[in-house]
Amino acid sequence: MALNNEVELEKHTKRIQYNHTVIQQTHDSDSSPQDVFGDERDHDIEYKTLSWQSVGVLMVAEIVSNGTLSLPNAMAVVGIVPALITTIFLGIFALYTAKLLIDFKLRHPEVHSMGDAGYILFGPIGREVLSAGTVVFASFAAGSELLSGQQALSALSDNGLCAVYLLLIFAFATLLVALPRTLNQLGWLGVLSVFLIIICGVAAMIGTGINPLSNRVIQTTAPNSFLQAFLAVTNPVFAYAGHFMFFILISEMKCPKDAMKAAWCLQVFTTVYYSAFSVVVYVYIGNTVQSPALLSLPPKWAKAAFAIGLGNFLFAGALYSHTAAKLVFVRLFRRSRHVYSHTALGWSMWAILCFLAVAVAFVLAAAVPIFSDLIGITAALFAAWYTYGLAGFFWLHDTYNLQGGTAALKQRWVGTMLAVLTILAGGFICVAGTYVSVKLIVDAYKDHLVGRPFTC
């Protein structure tokens, strides 16, 4: 009898130990994927310090940049009404996809970048493809900002120095701004950047209003081929293409649940600003407005607007470079002390990654004669999915896996239909945008319009 009691006691003890182990393992598994930066109370470098207001400012500073300056030209191609409808619709659409992205991030706090989201959706291959796409697109976007900075410096100096040298100077300044380890350290520059791009746009609108073209042609609608029309439409499409940074931004928030407030600020501001800027400039310049629009201003006004916008181009380029470096840095050192402590390896690797991000952007901008068209290809291949299409996959994945499988998808049929349409929209923009960009490159080579690398 005593032996039986001892056996039962031993079994009971083992069950308790087993249950404790399971509970501990469950606790560990629950905590390990949570929050990429973990508990920061004893960390030298604290990342989770951004308020939703700061995130909103950073989002605006990143998205409302040189892409704004191409919108009046898009309006000249398709006319006021189609361009304005497209701009407003895409603003609403981008707000909807931002909500799906933010909801996904809140359900999966371990997600730090599109690569992490790709792993959840599509496994290891998805992680590598979406991570690489983020780095590539950020590098091209940084290169675009470097070109805008070089154009501004060329206008201000009356082309007094070789364009490649100006590009190099601007790239060096971009590197210095990108070096701070946390996004919160860039916050005050973000405020200044937003202020400058607003004043730049206002100066451009005043300049066109004071100096309108007397023989300008204004059209409510303009008939064009599909190639021309879609090429023009891609300008507002990609003017909203900043969602690829949202996961990284939200990961450094004090309260990620407030991220939607930042998204509202972003989309309302951008939609109103884009609409007002494109309409005013187009109405006073007409169908001869150039891209960027500042080149259509009288020289004095163009110089003033470029000088004001220069700070925004600098900050946006630095933010894109910072994003590319941050994704790789966290991927290399995730959960190690090099992320949150002042180690020699951590700082040296961070500096190297920032340098590489800016260097790649510089080489692309200076050495690739068809760089502007390649930006269109990368935007079509990646931004079309990051800003639009992937949001549909986020919703379908979480509804199916977290809320009841196929039955949940059928029950929430409106959301399912919208998610599917979002995926199709992303696919259409991707395919059509890539086709248009490739066609432009082929035509440029055919017409001998392609320049040479590293030329002044």
Coordinates of C-alpha atoms in Angstrom, one line a residue:
M1 CA 0.0 0.0 0.0
A2 CA 2.9 2.3 0.9
L3 CA 4.6 1.4 -2.3
N4 CA 1.5 2.3 -4.3
N5 CA 1.2 5.6 -2.5
E6 CA 4.9 6.4 -3.3
V7 CA 4.3 5.5 -7.0
E8 CA 1.2 7.8 -7.1
L9 CA 3.1 10.6 -5.3
E10 CA 6.0 10.3 -7.8
K11 CA 3.5 10.4 -10.7
H12 CA 1.8 13.4 -9.2
T13 CA 5.1 15.2 -8.7
K14 CA 6.1 14.5 -12.3
R15 CA 2.7 15.8 -13.5
I16 CA 3.2 19.0 -11.5
Q17 CA 6.8 19.4 -12.9
Y18 CA 5.5 18.7 -16.5
N19 CA 2.7 21.2 -16.1
H20 CA 5.1 23.8 -14.8
T21 CA 7.4 23.2 -17.7
V22 CA 4.6 23.5 -20.2
I23 CA 3.4 26.7 -18.6
Q24 CA 7.0 28.1 -18.5
Q25 CA 7.5 27.1 -22.1
T26 CA 4.2 28.6 -23.1
H27 CA 5.1 31.8 -21.3
D28 CA 8.5 31.9 -23.0
S29 CA 7.0 31.2 -26.4
D30 CA 4.5 34.0 -25.8
S31 CA 7.1 36.5 -24.7
S32 CA 9.8 35.6 -27.2
P33 CA 8.1 36.8 -30.3
Q34 CA 6.6 39.9 -28.6
D35 CA 8.0 43.3 -29.3
V36 CA 11.2 43.4 -31.2
F37 CA 13.0 45.7 -28.7
G38 CA 11.7 44.0 -25.6
D39 CA 11.8 45.5 -22.1
E40 CA 14.0 48.7 -22.4
R41 CA 14.2 49.7 -18.7
D42 CA 17.9 48.8 -18.4
H43 CA 18.9 49.6 -22.0
D44 CA 21.4 52.2 -23.0
I45 CA 19.6 52.9 -26.2
E46 CA 15.8 53.1 -26.0
Y47 CA 13.8 52.8 -29.2
K48 CA 10.2 52.8 -28.1
T49 CA 10.0 56.6 -27.4
L50 CA 7.9 57.9 -30.3
S51 CA 4.5 59.5 -29.7
W52 CA 1.8 59.2 -32.3
Q53 CA 2.2 62.9 -33.1
S54 CA 5.9 62.2 -33.8
V55 CA 5.1 59.3 -36.0
G56 CA 2.5 61.3 -37.9
V57 CA 5.2 64.0 -38.5
L58 CA 7.7 61.4 -39.7
M59 CA 5.2 59.8 -42.0
V60 CA 4.3 63.2 -43.6
A61 CA 8.0 64.2 -43.9
E62 CA 8.7 60.9 -45.7
I63 CA 5.7 60.8 -48.0
V64 CA 5.1 64.5 -48.8
S65 CA 8.4 65.2 -50.5
N66 CA 9.6 65.3 -54.1
G67 CA 6.8 63.1 -55.3
T68 CA 4.5 66.1 -54.7
L69 CA 6.3 68.1 -57.4
S70 CA 5.3 65.6 -60.2
L71 CA 1.5 65.9 -59.5
P72 CA 0.8 69.0 -61.6
N73 CA 2.4 67.4 -64.6
A74 CA 0.1 64.3 -64.1
M75 CA -2.9 66.7 -64.0
A76 CA -1.7 68.2 -67.3
V77 CA -1.7 64.8 -68.9
V78 CA -5.2 63.5 -67.9
G79 CA -7.0 66.8 -66.9
I80 CA -8.1 68.3 -63.6
V81 CA -11.1 66.1 -63.0
P82 CA -9.6 62.6 -63.5
A83 CA -6.4 63.6 -61.6
L84 CA -8.3 65.1 -58.7
I85 CA -10.6 62.1 -58.4
T86 CA -7.6 59.8 -58.5
T87 CA -5.7 61.7 -55.9
I88 CA -8.7 61.8 -53.4
F89 CA -9.6 58.1 -54.1
L90 CA -6.0 57.0 -53.5
G91 CA -5.8 59.0 -50.3
I92 CA -8.9 57.2 -49.0
F93 CA -7.6 53.8 -50.3
A94 CA -4.2 54.4 -48.6
L95 CA -6.0 55.2 -45.3
Y96 CA -7.9 51.9 -45.6
T97 CA -4.8 49.8 -46.3
A98 CA -2.9 51.7 -43.5
K99 CA -5.6 50.5 -41.1
L100 CA -5.2 46.9 -42.2
L101 CA -1.5 47.1 -41.9
I102 CA -1.7 48.7 -38.4
D103 CA -4.2 46.0 -37.2
F104 CA -1.8 43.3 -38.4
K105 CA 1.1 44.9 -36.5
L106 CA -1.0 45.1 -33.3
R107 CA -1.8 41.4 -33.6
H108 CA 1.8 40.5 -34.4
P109 CA 4.0 42.9 -32.3
E110 CA 7.1 40.9 -33.3
V111 CA 6.8 42.3 -36.8
H112 CA 9.4 45.0 -37.3
S113 CA 9.5 45.2 -41.1
M114 CA 7.8 43.9 -44.2
G115 CA 10.2 41.0 -44.1
D116 CA 8.8 39.8 -40.8
A117 CA 5.3 40.2 -42.1
G118 CA 6.3 38.2 -45.2
Y119 CA 7.5 35.4 -42.9
I120 CA 4.1 35.2 -41.3
L121 CA 2.3 35.2 -44.6
F122 CA 4.5 33.2 -46.9
G123 CA 7.3 31.6 -44.8
P124 CA 11.1 32.0 -45.2
I125 CA 10.9 32.9 -48.9
G126 CA 8.4 35.6 -48.2
R127 CA 10.7 37.1 -45.5
E128 CA 13.6 37.3 -47.9
V129 CA 11.7 38.7 -50.8
L130 CA 9.9 41.4 -48.8
S131 CA 13.0 42.3 -46.8
A132 CA 15.1 42.6 -50.0
G133 CA 12.3 44.6 -51.7
T134 CA 12.1 47.0 -48.7
V135 CA 15.9 47.7 -48.9
V136 CA 15.8 48.0 -52.7
F137 CA 12.9 50.4 -52.7
A138 CA 14.3 52.5 -49.8
S139 CA 17.6 52.8 -51.7
F140 CA 15.9 53.9 -54.9
A141 CA 13.7 56.4 -52.9
A142 CA 16.8 57.8 -51.2
G143 CA 18.4 58.1 -54.7
S144 CA 15.4 60.0 -55.9
E145 CA 15.8 62.4 -53.0
L146 CA 19.5 62.8 -53.7
L147 CA 18.6 63.8 -57.3
S148 CA 16.1 66.3 -56.1
G149 CA 18.7 67.8 -53.7
Q150 CA 21.2 68.0 -56.6
Q151 CA 18.6 69.7 -58.8
A152 CA 17.9 72.2 -56.0
L153 CA 21.6 72.9 -55.6
S154 CA 22.1 73.3 -59.3
A155 CA 19.3 75.8 -59.5
L156 CA 20.6 77.8 -56.6
S157 CA 24.1 77.9 -58.0
D158 CA 23.1 78.5 -61.6
N159 CA 24.8 75.2 -62.5
G160 CA 28.0 76.6 -61.1
L161 CA 29.4 73.2 -60.1
C162 CA 29.4 69.8 -61.8
A163 CA 26.1 68.0 -61.0
V164 CA 28.0 64.9 -59.7
Y165 CA 29.9 67.0 -57.2
L166 CA 26.7 68.6 -56.0
L167 CA 25.2 65.1 -55.7
L168 CA 28.1 63.9 -53.7
I169 CA 27.9 66.9 -51.3
F170 CA 24.2 66.3 -50.8
A171 CA 24.8 62.5 -50.2
F172 CA 27.4 63.3 -47.5
A173 CA 24.9 65.6 -45.7
T174 CA 22.2 62.9 -46.0
L175 CA 24.6 60.3 -44.4
L176 CA 25.1 62.6 -41.4
V177 CA 21.4 63.1 -40.9
A178 CA 20.7 59.3 -41.2
L179 CA 23.3 58.3 -38.5
P180 CA 21.2 58.7 -35.2
R181 CA 20.3 55.2 -34.0
T182 CA 16.6 55.9 -33.0
L183 CA 13.9 57.6 -35.0
N184 CA 13.0 59.7 -32.0
Q185 CA 16.4 61.5 -32.4
L186 CA 15.2 62.5 -35.9
G187 CA 11.8 63.8 -34.6
W188 CA 12.7 67.5 -34.4
L189 CA 14.2 67.3 -37.9
G190 CA 10.9 65.8 -39.1
V191 CA 9.0 68.7 -37.8
L192 CA 11.3 71.1 -39.6
S193 CA 11.1 69.0 -42.8
V194 CA 7.3 69.1 -42.8
F195 CA 7.3 72.9 -42.2
L196 CA 9.7 73.4 -45.1
I197 CA 7.8 71.3 -47.6
I198 CA 4.6 73.1 -46.7
I199 CA 6.3 76.5 -47.2
C200 CA 7.9 75.2 -50.4
G201 CA 4.5 74.3 -51.8
V202 CA 3.0 77.6 -50.7
A203 CA 5.9 79.5 -52.3
A204 CA 5.4 77.6 -55.5
M205 CA 1.6 78.3 -55.6
I206 CA 2.2 82.0 -54.9
G207 CA 4.9 82.1 -57.6
T208 CA 2.6 80.6 -60.2
G209 CA -0.3 82.9 -59.1
I210 CA 1.8 86.0 -59.5
N211 CA 3.3 84.9 -62.7
P212 CA 0.7 82.9 -64.7
L213 CA 1.3 81.9 -68.3
S214 CA -0.9 84.0 -70.5
N215 CA -1.2 81.4 -73.2
R216 CA -1.8 78.4 -70.9
V217 CA -4.1 75.6 -71.8
I218 CA -6.3 74.1 -69.0
Q219 CA -8.4 70.9 -69.5
T220 CA -10.9 69.3 -67.3
T221 CA -10.3 66.0 -69.1
A222 CA -7.6 65.2 -71.6
P223 CA -8.0 62.1 -73.9
N224 CA -4.8 60.0 -74.0
S225 CA -3.5 56.6 -74.7
F226 CA -3.5 54.0 -71.9
L227 CA 0.3 54.3 -71.7
Q228 CA 0.2 58.1 -71.2
A229 CA -2.8 58.0 -68.9
F230 CA -1.4 55.3 -66.7
L231 CA 2.0 56.9 -66.6
A232 CA 0.4 60.0 -65.3
V233 CA -1.8 58.1 -62.8
T234 CA 1.3 56.4 -61.3
N235 CA 2.5 59.8 -60.0
P236 CA -0.4 60.1 -57.4
V237 CA -0.3 56.3 -56.9
F238 CA 3.3 56.3 -55.7
A239 CA 2.9 59.7 -54.0
Y240 CA 1.2 57.7 -51.2
A241 CA 3.8 54.9 -51.3
G242 CA 5.2 55.1 -47.7
H243 CA 3.6 52.1 -46.1
F244 CA 6.8 50.1 -46.4
M245 CA 8.1 52.1 -43.4
F246 CA 5.1 51.8 -41.2
F247 CA 6.1 48.7 -39.3
I248 CA 9.5 50.1 -38.5
L249 CA 7.9 53.4 -37.3
I250 CA 5.3 51.7 -35.2
S251 CA 7.9 49.4 -33.6
E252 CA 9.5 52.5 -32.1
M253 CA 6.2 54.0 -30.6
K254 CA 5.6 54.2 -26.9
C255 CA 2.0 53.2 -27.6
P256 CA 1.5 51.3 -30.9
K257 CA -2.3 51.3 -30.4
D258 CA -2.2 55.0 -31.3
A259 CA -0.7 54.4 -34.7
M260 CA -4.0 54.9 -36.5
K261 CA -4.2 58.5 -35.2
A262 CA -0.9 59.1 -37.0
A263 CA -2.2 57.5 -40.2
W264 CA -5.3 59.7 -40.1
C265 CA -3.1 62.8 -39.8
L266 CA -0.9 61.6 -42.7
Q267 CA -3.7 60.7 -45.1
V268 CA -5.9 63.7 -44.4
F269 CA -3.0 66.1 -44.7
T270 CA -1.5 64.5 -47.8
T271 CA -4.8 64.3 -49.7
V272 CA -5.6 68.0 -49.0
Y273 CA -2.1 69.2 -49.7
Y274 CA -1.7 67.1 -52.9
S275 CA -5.0 68.3 -54.3
A276 CA -4.5 72.0 -53.5
F277 CA -0.9 72.0 -54.8
S278 CA -1.6 70.2 -58.1
V279 CA -4.7 72.2 -58.9
V280 CA -3.3 75.7 -58.2
V281 CA 0.0 75.1 -60.0
Y282 CA -1.7 73.5 -63.0
V283 CA -4.4 76.2 -63.3
Y284 CA -1.7 79.0 -63.5
I285 CA 0.9 77.1 -65.6
G286 CA -1.3 74.9 -67.8
N287 CA -0.4 71.9 -69.8
T288 CA 3.2 72.9 -70.2
V289 CA 4.0 72.4 -66.5
Q290 CA 7.2 70.4 -66.0
S291 CA 8.1 67.6 -63.6
P292 CA 9.3 68.6 -61.0
A293 CA 6.8 71.6 -61.1
L294 CA 9.4 74.0 -59.6
L295 CA 11.2 74.1 -62.9
S296 CA 8.2 75.8 -64.4
L297 CA 8.5 78.8 -62.1
P298 CA 10.3 82.0 -62.9
P299 CA 14.0 81.7 -61.9
K300 CA 13.7 83.7 -58.7
W301 CA 10.7 81.8 -57.5
A302 CA 12.2 78.5 -58.5
K303 CA 15.3 79.3 -56.5
A304 CA 13.3 80.3 -53.5
A305 CA 11.1 77.2 -53.6
F306 CA 14.1 74.9 -54.1
A307 CA 16.0 76.5 -51.3
I308 CA 13.1 76.0 -48.9
G309 CA 12.4 72.4 -50.1
L310 CA 16.1 71.4 -49.8
G311 CA 15.8 70.6 -46.2
N312 CA 12.9 68.2 -46.8
F313 CA 14.7 66.4 -49.6
L314 CA 17.7 66.0 -47.2
F315 CA 15.5 64.6 -44.4
A316 CA 13.5 62.3 -46.6
G317 CA 16.6 60.9 -48.2
A318 CA 18.1 60.3 -44.7
L319 CA 14.9 58.7 -43.5
Y320 CA 14.9 56.2 -46.4
S321 CA 18.6 55.4 -45.8
H322 CA 17.9 55.0 -42.1
T323 CA 15.1 52.6 -42.8
A324 CA 17.2 50.4 -45.1
A325 CA 20.0 50.3 -42.5
K326 CA 17.6 49.7 -39.6
L327 CA 16.0 46.7 -41.3
V328 CA 19.4 45.0 -41.9
F329 CA 20.8 46.0 -38.5
V330 CA 17.9 44.5 -36.6
R331 CA 18.0 41.4 -38.7
L332 CA 21.7 40.9 -37.9
F333 CA 21.5 41.7 -34.1
R334 CA 17.9 41.1 -33.1
R335 CA 17.7 40.6 -29.3
S336 CA 21.4 41.0 -28.9
R337 CA 23.1 43.6 -26.7
H338 CA 24.4 45.3 -29.8
V339 CA 21.0 46.6 -30.6
Y340 CA 20.4 48.4 -27.3
S341 CA 23.9 49.0 -25.9
H342 CA 26.8 51.3 -26.9
T343 CA 29.1 48.5 -28.2
A344 CA 31.9 49.0 -30.7
L345 CA 30.5 46.3 -33.0
G346 CA 27.0 47.8 -32.8
W347 CA 28.0 51.3 -33.6
S348 CA 30.5 50.4 -36.3
M349 CA 28.1 48.1 -38.1
W350 CA 25.4 50.8 -37.9
A351 CA 27.7 53.4 -39.4
I352 CA 28.7 51.0 -42.1
L353 CA 25.1 50.1 -43.0
C354 CA 24.1 53.8 -43.2
F355 CA 27.1 54.5 -45.4
L356 CA 26.2 51.6 -47.7
A357 CA 22.6 52.7 -47.9
V358 CA 23.6 56.3 -48.9
A359 CA 26.4 55.0 -51.2
V360 CA 24.1 52.7 -53.1
A361 CA 21.6 55.6 -53.5
F362 CA 24.4 57.9 -54.8
V363 CA 25.7 55.3 -57.3
L364 CA 22.2 54.7 -58.6
A365 CA 21.4 58.4 -59.0
A366 CA 24.8 59.2 -60.6
A367 CA 25.7 56.1 -62.6
V368 CA 22.4 54.9 -64.0
P369 CA 21.2 57.1 -66.9
I370 CA 17.7 55.5 -66.8
F371 CA 17.4 55.9 -63.0
S372 CA 14.1 57.8 -63.1
D373 CA 12.5 55.0 -65.1
L374 CA 14.0 52.4 -62.8
I375 CA 12.4 54.1 -59.9
G376 CA 9.1 53.5 -61.7
I377 CA 9.9 49.8 -62.0
T378 CA 10.8 49.4 -58.3
A379 CA 7.8 51.4 -57.3
A380 CA 5.6 49.1 -59.4
L381 CA 7.2 45.9 -58.2
F382 CA 7.3 46.7 -54.5
A383 CA 5.4 49.9 -53.5
A384 CA 2.3 48.7 -55.3
W385 CA 2.3 45.7 -52.9
Y386 CA 3.6 47.4 -49.7
T387 CA 1.0 50.3 -50.0
Y388 CA -1.9 48.4 -51.4
G389 CA -1.9 44.7 -52.3
L390 CA -0.3 43.2 -49.2
A391 CA -2.9 44.8 -46.9
G392 CA -5.5 42.4 -48.3
F393 CA -3.3 39.5 -47.5
F394 CA -2.9 40.8 -43.9
W395 CA -6.6 40.9 -43.4
L396 CA -7.3 37.5 -45.0
H397 CA -4.5 35.8 -43.0
D398 CA -5.6 37.1 -39.6
T399 CA -9.3 36.6 -40.2
Y400 CA -8.7 33.0 -41.3
N401 CA -6.2 32.0 -38.7
L402 CA -7.3 34.0 -35.7
Q403 CA -11.1 34.4 -36.1
G404 CA -12.5 31.1 -37.3
G405 CA -11.2 29.9 -40.7
T406 CA -13.3 29.7 -43.8
A407 CA -16.5 30.3 -41.8
A408 CA -15.1 33.7 -40.6
L409 CA -14.3 34.7 -44.1
K410 CA -17.8 33.9 -45.3
Q411 CA -19.4 35.6 -42.3
R412 CA -17.4 38.8 -42.9
W413 CA -17.9 38.7 -46.6
V414 CA -17.7 42.5 -47.1
G415 CA -14.2 42.6 -45.6
T416 CA -13.2 39.5 -47.6
M417 CA -14.4 41.1 -50.8
L418 CA -12.6 44.3 -50.1
A419 CA -9.4 42.4 -49.2
V420 CA -9.5 40.5 -52.4
L421 CA -10.1 43.7 -54.4
T422 CA -7.2 45.3 -52.6
I423 CA -4.9 42.4 -53.7
L424 CA -6.2 42.6 -57.3
A425 CA -5.6 46.4 -57.3
G426 CA -2.0 45.9 -56.1
G427 CA -1.5 43.3 -58.8
F428 CA -2.9 45.5 -61.5
I429 CA -0.7 48.5 -60.4
C430 CA 2.3 46.2 -60.3
V431 CA 1.9 44.7 -63.7
A432 CA 0.7 47.8 -65.5
G433 CA 3.3 50.0 -63.8
T434 CA 6.1 47.6 -64.7
Y435 CA 4.9 47.5 -68.3
V436 CA 4.8 51.3 -68.6
S437 CA 8.2 51.8 -67.0
V438 CA 9.9 49.1 -69.2
K439 CA 8.2 50.6 -72.3
L440 CA 9.6 54.0 -71.4
I441 CA 13.1 52.6 -71.1
V442 CA 12.9 50.8 -74.4
D443 CA 11.7 54.0 -76.1
A444 CA 14.4 56.1 -74.5
Y445 CA 17.1 53.8 -75.9
K446 CA 15.4 53.7 -79.2
D447 CA 15.3 57.5 -79.4
H448 CA 18.9 57.9 -78.1
L449 CA 17.7 59.9 -75.1
V450 CA 19.8 57.9 -72.6
G451 CA 22.7 59.8 -71.2
R452 CA 26.1 58.7 -69.8
P453 CA 26.9 57.8 -66.2
F454 CA 28.7 60.3 -63.9
T455 CA 28.3 63.3 -66.2
C456 CA 27.9 66.9 -65.2

